Coordinates of C-alpha atoms and ligand atoms in Angstrom, one line a residue:
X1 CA 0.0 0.0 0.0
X2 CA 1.1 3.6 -0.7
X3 CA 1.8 5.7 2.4
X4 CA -0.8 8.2 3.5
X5 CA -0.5 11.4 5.7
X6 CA -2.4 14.2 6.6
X7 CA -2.2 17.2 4.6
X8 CA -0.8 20.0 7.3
X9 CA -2.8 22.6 5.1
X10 CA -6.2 21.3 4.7
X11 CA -6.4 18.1 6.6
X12 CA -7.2 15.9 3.3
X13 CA -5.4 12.8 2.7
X14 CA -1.8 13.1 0.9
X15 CA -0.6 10.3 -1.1
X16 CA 3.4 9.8 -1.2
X17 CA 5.2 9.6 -4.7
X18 CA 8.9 9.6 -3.8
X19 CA 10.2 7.9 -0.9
X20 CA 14.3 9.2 -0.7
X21 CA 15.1 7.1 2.4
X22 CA 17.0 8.2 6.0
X23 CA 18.3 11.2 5.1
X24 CA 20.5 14.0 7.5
X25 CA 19.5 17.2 8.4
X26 CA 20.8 19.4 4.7
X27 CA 22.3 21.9 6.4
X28 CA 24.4 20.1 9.5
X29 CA 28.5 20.4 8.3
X30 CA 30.4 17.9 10.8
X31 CA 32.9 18.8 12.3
X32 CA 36.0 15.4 11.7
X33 CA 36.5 15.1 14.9
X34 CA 32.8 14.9 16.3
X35 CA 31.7 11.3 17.3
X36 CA 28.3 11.9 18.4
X37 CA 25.4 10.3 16.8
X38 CA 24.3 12.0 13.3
X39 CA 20.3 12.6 13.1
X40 CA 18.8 10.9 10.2
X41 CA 14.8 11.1 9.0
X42 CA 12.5 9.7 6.6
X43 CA 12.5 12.0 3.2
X44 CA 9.5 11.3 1.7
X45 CA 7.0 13.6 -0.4
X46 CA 3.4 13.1 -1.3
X47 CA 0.6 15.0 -2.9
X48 CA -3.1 15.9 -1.4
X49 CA -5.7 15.4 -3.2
X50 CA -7.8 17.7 -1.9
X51 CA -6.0 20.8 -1.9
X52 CA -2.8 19.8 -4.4
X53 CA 0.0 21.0 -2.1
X54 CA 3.0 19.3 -2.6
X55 CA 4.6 18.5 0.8
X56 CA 6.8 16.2 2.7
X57 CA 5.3 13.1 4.9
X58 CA 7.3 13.5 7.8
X59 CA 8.3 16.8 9.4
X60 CA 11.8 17.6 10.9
X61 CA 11.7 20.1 14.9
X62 CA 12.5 23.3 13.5
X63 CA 15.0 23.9 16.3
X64 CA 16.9 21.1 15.0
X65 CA 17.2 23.2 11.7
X66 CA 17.3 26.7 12.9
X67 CA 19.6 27.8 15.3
X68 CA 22.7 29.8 16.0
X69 CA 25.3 27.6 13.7
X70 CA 22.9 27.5 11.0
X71 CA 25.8 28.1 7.9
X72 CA 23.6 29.4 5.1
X73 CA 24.3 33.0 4.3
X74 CA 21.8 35.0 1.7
X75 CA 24.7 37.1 1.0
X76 CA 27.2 34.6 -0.7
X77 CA 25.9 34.5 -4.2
X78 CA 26.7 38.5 -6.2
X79 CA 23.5 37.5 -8.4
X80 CA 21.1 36.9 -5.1
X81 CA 22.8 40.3 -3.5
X82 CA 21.7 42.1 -7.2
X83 CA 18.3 40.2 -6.8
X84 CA 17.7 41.4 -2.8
X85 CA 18.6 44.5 -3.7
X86 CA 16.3 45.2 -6.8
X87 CA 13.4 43.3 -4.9
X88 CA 13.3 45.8 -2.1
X89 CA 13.4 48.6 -4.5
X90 CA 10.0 47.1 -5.6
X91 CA 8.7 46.4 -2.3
X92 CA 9.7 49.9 -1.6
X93 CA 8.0 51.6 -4.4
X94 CA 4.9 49.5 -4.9
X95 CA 3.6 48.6 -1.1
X96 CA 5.5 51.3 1.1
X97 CA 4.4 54.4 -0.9
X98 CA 2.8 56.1 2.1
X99 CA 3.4 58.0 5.3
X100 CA 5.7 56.0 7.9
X101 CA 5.0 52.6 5.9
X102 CA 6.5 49.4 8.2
X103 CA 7.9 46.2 6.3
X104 CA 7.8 43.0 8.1
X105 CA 10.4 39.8 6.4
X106 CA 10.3 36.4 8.1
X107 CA 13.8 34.5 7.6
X108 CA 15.6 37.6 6.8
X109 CA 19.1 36.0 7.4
X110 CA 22.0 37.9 7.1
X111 CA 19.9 41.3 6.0
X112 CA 20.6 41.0 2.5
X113 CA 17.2 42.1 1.6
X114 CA 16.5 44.5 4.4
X115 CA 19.4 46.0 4.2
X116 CA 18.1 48.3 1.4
X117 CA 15.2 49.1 3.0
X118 CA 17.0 50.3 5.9
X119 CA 18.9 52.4 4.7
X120 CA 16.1 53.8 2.7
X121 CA 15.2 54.8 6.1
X122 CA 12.1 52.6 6.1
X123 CA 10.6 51.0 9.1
X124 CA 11.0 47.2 9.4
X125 CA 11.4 44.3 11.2
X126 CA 13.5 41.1 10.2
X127 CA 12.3 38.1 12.1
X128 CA 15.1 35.6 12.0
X129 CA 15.3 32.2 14.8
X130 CA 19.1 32.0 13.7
X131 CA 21.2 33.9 15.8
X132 CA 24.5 33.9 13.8
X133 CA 23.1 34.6 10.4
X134 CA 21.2 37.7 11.8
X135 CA 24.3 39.3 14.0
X136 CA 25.5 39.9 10.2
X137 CA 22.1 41.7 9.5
X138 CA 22.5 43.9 12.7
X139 CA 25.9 45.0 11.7
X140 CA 24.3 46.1 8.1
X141 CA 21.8 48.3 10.5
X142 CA 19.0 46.0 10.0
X143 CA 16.5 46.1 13.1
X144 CA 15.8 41.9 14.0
X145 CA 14.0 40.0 16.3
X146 CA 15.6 36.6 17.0
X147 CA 11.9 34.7 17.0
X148 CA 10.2 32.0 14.6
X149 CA 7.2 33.7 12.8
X150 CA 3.9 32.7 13.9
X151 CA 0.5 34.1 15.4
X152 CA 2.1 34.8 18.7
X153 CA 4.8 36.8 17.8
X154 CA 3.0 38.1 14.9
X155 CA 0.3 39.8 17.3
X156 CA 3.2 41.0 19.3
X157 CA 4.8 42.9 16.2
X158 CA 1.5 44.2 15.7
X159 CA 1.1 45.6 19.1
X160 CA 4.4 47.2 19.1
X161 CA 4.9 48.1 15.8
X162 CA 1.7 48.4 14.4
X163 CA 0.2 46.9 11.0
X164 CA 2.5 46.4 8.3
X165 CA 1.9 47.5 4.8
X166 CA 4.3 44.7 3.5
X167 CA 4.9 41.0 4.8
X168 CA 8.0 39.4 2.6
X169 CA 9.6 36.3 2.6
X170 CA 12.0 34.5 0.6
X171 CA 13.4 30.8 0.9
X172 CA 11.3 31.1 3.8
X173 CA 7.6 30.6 4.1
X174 CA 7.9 27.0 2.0
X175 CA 10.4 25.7 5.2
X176 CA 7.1 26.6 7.5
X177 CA 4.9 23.1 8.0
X178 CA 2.6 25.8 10.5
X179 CA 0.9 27.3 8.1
X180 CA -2.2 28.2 9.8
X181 CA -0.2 29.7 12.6
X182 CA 2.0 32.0 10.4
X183 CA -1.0 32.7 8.0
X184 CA -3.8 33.9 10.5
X185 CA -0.7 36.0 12.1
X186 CA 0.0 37.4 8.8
X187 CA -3.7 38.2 8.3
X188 CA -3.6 39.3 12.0
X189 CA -0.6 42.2 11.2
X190 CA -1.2 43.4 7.4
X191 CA -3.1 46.8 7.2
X192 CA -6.4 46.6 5.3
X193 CA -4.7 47.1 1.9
X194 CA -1.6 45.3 3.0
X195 CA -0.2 42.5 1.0
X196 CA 1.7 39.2 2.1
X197 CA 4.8 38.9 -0.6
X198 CA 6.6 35.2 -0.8
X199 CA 9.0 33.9 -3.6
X200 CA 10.2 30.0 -3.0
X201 CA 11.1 27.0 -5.5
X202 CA 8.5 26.7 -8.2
X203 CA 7.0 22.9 -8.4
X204 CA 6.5 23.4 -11.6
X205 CA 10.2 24.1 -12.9
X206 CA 10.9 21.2 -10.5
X207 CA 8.4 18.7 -12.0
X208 CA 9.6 19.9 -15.6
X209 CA 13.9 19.6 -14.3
X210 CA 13.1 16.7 -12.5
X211 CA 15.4 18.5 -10.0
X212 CA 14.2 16.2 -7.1
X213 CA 17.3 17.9 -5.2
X214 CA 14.8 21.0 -3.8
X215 CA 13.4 17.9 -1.4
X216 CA 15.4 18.0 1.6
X217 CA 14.4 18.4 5.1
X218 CA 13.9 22.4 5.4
X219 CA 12.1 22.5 2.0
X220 CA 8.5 21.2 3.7
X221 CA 6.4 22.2 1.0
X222 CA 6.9 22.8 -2.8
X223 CA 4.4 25.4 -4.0
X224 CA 2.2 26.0 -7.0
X225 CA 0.0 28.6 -8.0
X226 CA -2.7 26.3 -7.9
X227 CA -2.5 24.9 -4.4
X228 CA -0.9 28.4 -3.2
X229 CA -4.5 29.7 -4.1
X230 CA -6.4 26.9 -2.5
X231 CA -4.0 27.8 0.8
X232 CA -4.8 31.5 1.1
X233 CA -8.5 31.1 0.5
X234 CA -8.9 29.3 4.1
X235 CA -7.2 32.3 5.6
X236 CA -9.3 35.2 3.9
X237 CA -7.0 35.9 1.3
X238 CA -6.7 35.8 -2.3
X239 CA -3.5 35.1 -4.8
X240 CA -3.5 38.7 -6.8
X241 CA -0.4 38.3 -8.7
X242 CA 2.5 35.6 -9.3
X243 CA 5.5 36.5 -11.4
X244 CA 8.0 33.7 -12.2
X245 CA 11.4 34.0 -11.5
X246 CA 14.6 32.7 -12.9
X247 CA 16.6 32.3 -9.1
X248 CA 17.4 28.8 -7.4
X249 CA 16.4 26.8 -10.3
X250 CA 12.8 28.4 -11.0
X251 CA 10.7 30.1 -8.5
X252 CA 7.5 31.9 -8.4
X253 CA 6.9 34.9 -6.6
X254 CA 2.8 35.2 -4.9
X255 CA 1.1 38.4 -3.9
X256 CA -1.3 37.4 -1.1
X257 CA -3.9 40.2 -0.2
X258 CA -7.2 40.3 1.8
X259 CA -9.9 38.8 0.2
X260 CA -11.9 41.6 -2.5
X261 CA -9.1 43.8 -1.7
X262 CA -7.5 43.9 -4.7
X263 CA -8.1 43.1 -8.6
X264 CA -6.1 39.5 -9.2
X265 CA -3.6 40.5 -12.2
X266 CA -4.1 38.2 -15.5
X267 CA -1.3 37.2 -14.5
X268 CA -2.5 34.4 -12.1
X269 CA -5.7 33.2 -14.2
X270 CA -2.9 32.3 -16.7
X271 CA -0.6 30.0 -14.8
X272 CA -3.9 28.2 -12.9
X273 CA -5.0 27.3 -16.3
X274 CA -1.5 26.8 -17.2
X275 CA -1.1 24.0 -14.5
X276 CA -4.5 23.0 -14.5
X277 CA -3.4 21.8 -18.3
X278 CA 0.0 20.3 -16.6
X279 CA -2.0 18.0 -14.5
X280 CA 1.3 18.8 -12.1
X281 CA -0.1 16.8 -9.4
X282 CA -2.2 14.0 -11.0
X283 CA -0.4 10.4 -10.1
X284 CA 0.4 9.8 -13.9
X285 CA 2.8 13.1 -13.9
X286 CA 4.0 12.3 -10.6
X287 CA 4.9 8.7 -11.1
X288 CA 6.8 10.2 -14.4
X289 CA 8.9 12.4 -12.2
X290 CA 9.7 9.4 -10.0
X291 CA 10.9 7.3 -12.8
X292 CA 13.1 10.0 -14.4
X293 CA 14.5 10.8 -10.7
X294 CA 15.5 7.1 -10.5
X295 CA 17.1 6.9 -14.0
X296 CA 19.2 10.1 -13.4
X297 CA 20.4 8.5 -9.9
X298 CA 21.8 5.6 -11.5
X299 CA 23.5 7.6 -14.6
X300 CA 24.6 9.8 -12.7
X301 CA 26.4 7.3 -10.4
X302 CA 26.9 5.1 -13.3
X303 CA 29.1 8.5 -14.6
X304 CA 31.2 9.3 -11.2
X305 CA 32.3 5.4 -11.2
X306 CA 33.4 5.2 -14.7
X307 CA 35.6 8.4 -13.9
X308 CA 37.1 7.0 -10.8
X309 CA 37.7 3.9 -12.9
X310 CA 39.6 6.0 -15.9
X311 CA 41.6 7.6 -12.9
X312 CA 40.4 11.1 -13.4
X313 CA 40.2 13.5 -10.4
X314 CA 36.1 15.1 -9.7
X315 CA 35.5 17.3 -6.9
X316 CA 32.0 19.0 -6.2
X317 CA 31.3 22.2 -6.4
X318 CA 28.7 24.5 -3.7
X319 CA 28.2 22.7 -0.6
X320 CA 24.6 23.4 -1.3
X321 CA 21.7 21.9 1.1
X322 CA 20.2 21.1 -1.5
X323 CA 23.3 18.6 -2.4
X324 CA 22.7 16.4 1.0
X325 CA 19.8 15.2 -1.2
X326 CA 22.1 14.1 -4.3
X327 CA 24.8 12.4 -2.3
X328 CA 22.7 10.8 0.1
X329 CA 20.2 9.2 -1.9
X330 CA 22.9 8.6 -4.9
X331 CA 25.1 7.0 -2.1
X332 CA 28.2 9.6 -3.2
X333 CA 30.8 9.8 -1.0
X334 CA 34.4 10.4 -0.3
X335 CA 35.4 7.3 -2.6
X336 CA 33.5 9.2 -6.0
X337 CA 34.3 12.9 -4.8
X338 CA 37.8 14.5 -3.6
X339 CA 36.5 17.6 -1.5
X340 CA 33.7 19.9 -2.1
X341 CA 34.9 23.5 -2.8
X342 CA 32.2 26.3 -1.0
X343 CA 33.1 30.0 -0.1
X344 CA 31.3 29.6 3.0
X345 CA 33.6 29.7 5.9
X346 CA 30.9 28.3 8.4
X347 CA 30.7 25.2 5.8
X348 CA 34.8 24.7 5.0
X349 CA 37.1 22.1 7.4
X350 CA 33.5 20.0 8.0
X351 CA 32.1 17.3 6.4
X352 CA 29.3 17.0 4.5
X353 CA 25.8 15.8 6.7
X354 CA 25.6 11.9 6.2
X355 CA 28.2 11.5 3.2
X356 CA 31.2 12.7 5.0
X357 CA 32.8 14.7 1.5
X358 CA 35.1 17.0 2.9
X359 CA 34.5 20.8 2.3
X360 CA 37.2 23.1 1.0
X361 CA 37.8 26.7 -0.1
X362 CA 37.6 28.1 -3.3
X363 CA 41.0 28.0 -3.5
X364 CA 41.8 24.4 -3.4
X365 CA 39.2 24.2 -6.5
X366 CA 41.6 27.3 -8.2
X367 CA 44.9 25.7 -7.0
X368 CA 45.0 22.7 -8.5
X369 CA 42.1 22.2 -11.3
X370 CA 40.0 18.3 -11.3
X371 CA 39.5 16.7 -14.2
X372 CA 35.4 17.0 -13.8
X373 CA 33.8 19.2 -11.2
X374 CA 30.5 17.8 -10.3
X375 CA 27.9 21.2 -10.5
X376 CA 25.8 21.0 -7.0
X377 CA 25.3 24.6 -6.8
X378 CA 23.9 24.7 -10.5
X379 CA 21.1 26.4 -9.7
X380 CA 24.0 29.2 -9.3
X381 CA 25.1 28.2 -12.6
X382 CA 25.3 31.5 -14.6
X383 CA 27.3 33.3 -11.9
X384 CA 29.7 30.1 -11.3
X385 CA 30.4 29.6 -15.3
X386 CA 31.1 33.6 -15.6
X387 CA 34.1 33.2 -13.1
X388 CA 35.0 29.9 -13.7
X389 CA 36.1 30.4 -17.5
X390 CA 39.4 29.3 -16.0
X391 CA 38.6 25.4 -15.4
X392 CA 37.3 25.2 -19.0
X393 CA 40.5 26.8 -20.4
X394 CA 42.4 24.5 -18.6
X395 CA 40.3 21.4 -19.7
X396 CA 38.4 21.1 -17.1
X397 CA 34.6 19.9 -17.5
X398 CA 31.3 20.1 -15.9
X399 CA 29.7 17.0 -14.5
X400 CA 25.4 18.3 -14.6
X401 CA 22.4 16.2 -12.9
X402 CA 19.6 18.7 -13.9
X403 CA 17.6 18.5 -15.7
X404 CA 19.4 15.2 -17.2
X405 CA 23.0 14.1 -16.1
X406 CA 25.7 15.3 -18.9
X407 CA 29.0 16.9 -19.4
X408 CA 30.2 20.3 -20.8
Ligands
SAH1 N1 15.5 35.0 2.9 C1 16.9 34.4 2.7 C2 17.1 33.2 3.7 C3 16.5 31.9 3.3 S1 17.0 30.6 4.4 C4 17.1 34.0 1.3 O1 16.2 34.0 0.5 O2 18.3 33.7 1.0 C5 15.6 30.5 5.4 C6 15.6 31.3 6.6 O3 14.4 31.3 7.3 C7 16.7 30.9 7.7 O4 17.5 32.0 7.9 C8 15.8 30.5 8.9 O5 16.5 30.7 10.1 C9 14.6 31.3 8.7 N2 13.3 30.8 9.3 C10 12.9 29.5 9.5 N3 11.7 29.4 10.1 C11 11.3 30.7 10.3 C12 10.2 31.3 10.9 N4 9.2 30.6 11.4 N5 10.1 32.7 11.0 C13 11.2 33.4 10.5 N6 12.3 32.9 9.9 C14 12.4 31.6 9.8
TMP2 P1 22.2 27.7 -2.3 O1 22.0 26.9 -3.5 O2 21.3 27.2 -1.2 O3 22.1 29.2 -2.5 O4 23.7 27.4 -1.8 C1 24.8 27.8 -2.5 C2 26.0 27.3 -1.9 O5 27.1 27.4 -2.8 C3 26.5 28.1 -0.7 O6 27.0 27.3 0.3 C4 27.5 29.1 -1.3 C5 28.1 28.2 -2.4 N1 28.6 29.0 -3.5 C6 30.0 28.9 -3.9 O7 30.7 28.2 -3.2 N2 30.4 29.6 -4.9 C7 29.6 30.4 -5.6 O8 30.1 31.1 -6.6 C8 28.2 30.5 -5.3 C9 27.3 31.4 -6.1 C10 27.8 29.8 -4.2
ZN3 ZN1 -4.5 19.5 1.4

């Protein structure tokens, strides 16, 4: 029998269509000398039937995943910084027109968004559970509260703060399995004609990459227009624009906004219809996805043996979260890849969660080119091929998993 759950967003019933196994938290870099225990979970993602949200069948603590050694930072990517940084620029001009306007942004990480706004000399708040990410913000003058975002410390923004003309998140809202909680808090702080702003992988471009790497354990939901609709209608509000956008591989950005408030744009009647033609969810497009995950697994392994074999060196490139996915369900390890280089400092000297790689600097990528570099971070791929001209001249080739596995 398939595996069932309950859908965390309507209750229905969700049906599971990739089962990934005992997978480690993405985002926890080992330190070699630590001996304690490693925390493993079931990866699995299903489908509801009622209200199509894509989402995962077993859900990880948050505190386990947000914290003060949590290694992501916004910042570390030039073409994220340009995207931040034109995004509040928008916010700013299109929802914080008035007198004394207040922006709100859950997960605001290191500030790289927010950092615009304040020195626009806008009133905000970043709420941000991970302490060391957010000491980065503060530095940039960014005003944060180190707090999940949910009703109860939505009513207390609200209280001190007042309504907020703008609610933004990026990366953010789709790693929240509490969706009524952050929802009737959002509906709870937004003025009358305030709107609820949110930009996060695209199940679309992921069904269509087969780019099963955006699973992992803080990715809880994978969001359509569709079912992003069907979400915001138990809460009051309506889906008045989406635009799609071209960062981490595909992702949509929603306009959420009270019920009647606003005009939807034609925008979103276009990409309902659009997926309602997809079928994105039915089980005969989601058992495709599942077969083509498998067959990339095994070429792609198929690939990093056959190089070992011949001799050559590979290394991996972008200790992405998203890579704990690709190593742990390919079974890739230290025997198939050197080192993994990342410009993280928080991620270099560790291991990688569950697959042990070993994660370098830039440098040791730079110092001494591998044969094949194995592209985790390709959703970064424009930015890394514009600096990395270097490793082609000298031979060098990439090693690609997505949408199919190749070599250029
Ligand atoms: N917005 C940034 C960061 C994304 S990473 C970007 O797009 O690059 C996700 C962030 O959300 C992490 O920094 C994490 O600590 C934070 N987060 C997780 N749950 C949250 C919650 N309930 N409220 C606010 N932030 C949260
Ligand atoms: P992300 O896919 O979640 O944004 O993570 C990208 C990771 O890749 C992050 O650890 C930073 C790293 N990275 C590099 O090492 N070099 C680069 O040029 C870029 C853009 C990212
Ligand atoms: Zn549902």
């Amino acid at each position: 029998m398939v595996p069932t759950a309950t859908c965390r967003v309507c209750a229905g019933t969700v049906t599971e269509f990739m089962d990934f196994g005992r997978q480690p938290l993405s985002d926890a870099f080992r330190d070699p000398a630590d001996t304690s225990e490693e925390f493993f979970y079931r990866l699995a993602v299903g489908a509801c039937a009622d209200c199509e949200m894509v989402q995962m069948m077993e859900e990880v603590p948050r505190e386990r995943m947000f914290h003060e050694g949590y290694p992501y930072y916004s910042s570390g990517s030039s073409v994220m910084r340009d995207h931040f940084r034109s995004t509040a620029q928008k916010l700013l001009a299109e929802h914080a027109a008035g007198d004394d306007p207040f922006v709100v942004e859950l997960g605001c990480n290191d500030g790289v968004m927010l950092e615009t706004v304040a020195r626009a000399g806008v009133r905000h708040l970043g709420m941000e559970p991970s302490t060391g990410v957010s000491e980065v913000a503060r530095d940039k003058g960014v005003r944060v509260r180190n707090a999940f975002f949910e009703k109860a410390t939505a009513l207390r923004i609200r209280e001190e703060d007042g309504p907020a003309d703008v609610v933004y998140a990026a990366n953010t809202f789709c790693h929240i399995p509490y969706v009524d909680s952050v929802l009737e808090g959002i509906t709870a702080l937004l003025a009358p004609g305030g709107v609820f702003v949110f930009e996060d992988p695209y199940f679309g471009d992921v069904s269509e990459k087969a780019s099963f790497d955006q699973f992992y354990d803080e990715h809880f939901f994978l969001f359509t227009a569709t079912s992003v609709r069907n979400m915001a209608r138990r809460f009051g509000l309506e889906l008045v624009d989406v635009e799609r956008l071209p960062t981490h591989g595909g992702e949509l950005r929603y306009t959420l906004a009270r019920e009647g408030s606003r005009t939807p744009a034609p925008a979103v009647g276009a990409l309902l219809a659009e997926e309602d033609k997809r079928a994105l969810t039915s089980p005969e497009v989601l058992s495709s996805f599942t077969r083509r995950v498998g067959e990339n697994r095994e070429r792609l392994v198929e690939e990093l043996r056959s190089l070992r074999d011949q001799g050559r060196r590979v290394v991996g490139y972008g200790a992405t979260a998203k890579s704990a996915t690709v190593l742990n369900f390919c079974g890739i390890g230290p025997d198939l890849l050197e080192f993994i280089c990342d410009t993280t400092p928080a991620k270099q000297g560790r291991l990688t969660p569950g697959s042990h790689v070993m994660v370098r600097d830039h440098g040791a990528f730079t110092d001494s080119y591998p044969d094949y570099a194995l592209l985790l971070a390709w959703n970064h791929a424009e930015e890394i091929m514009a600096k990395e001209t270097g490793f082609r001249d000298a031979g060098g080739r990439w090693l690609r998993y997505v949408p199919d596995v190749r070599t250029t």
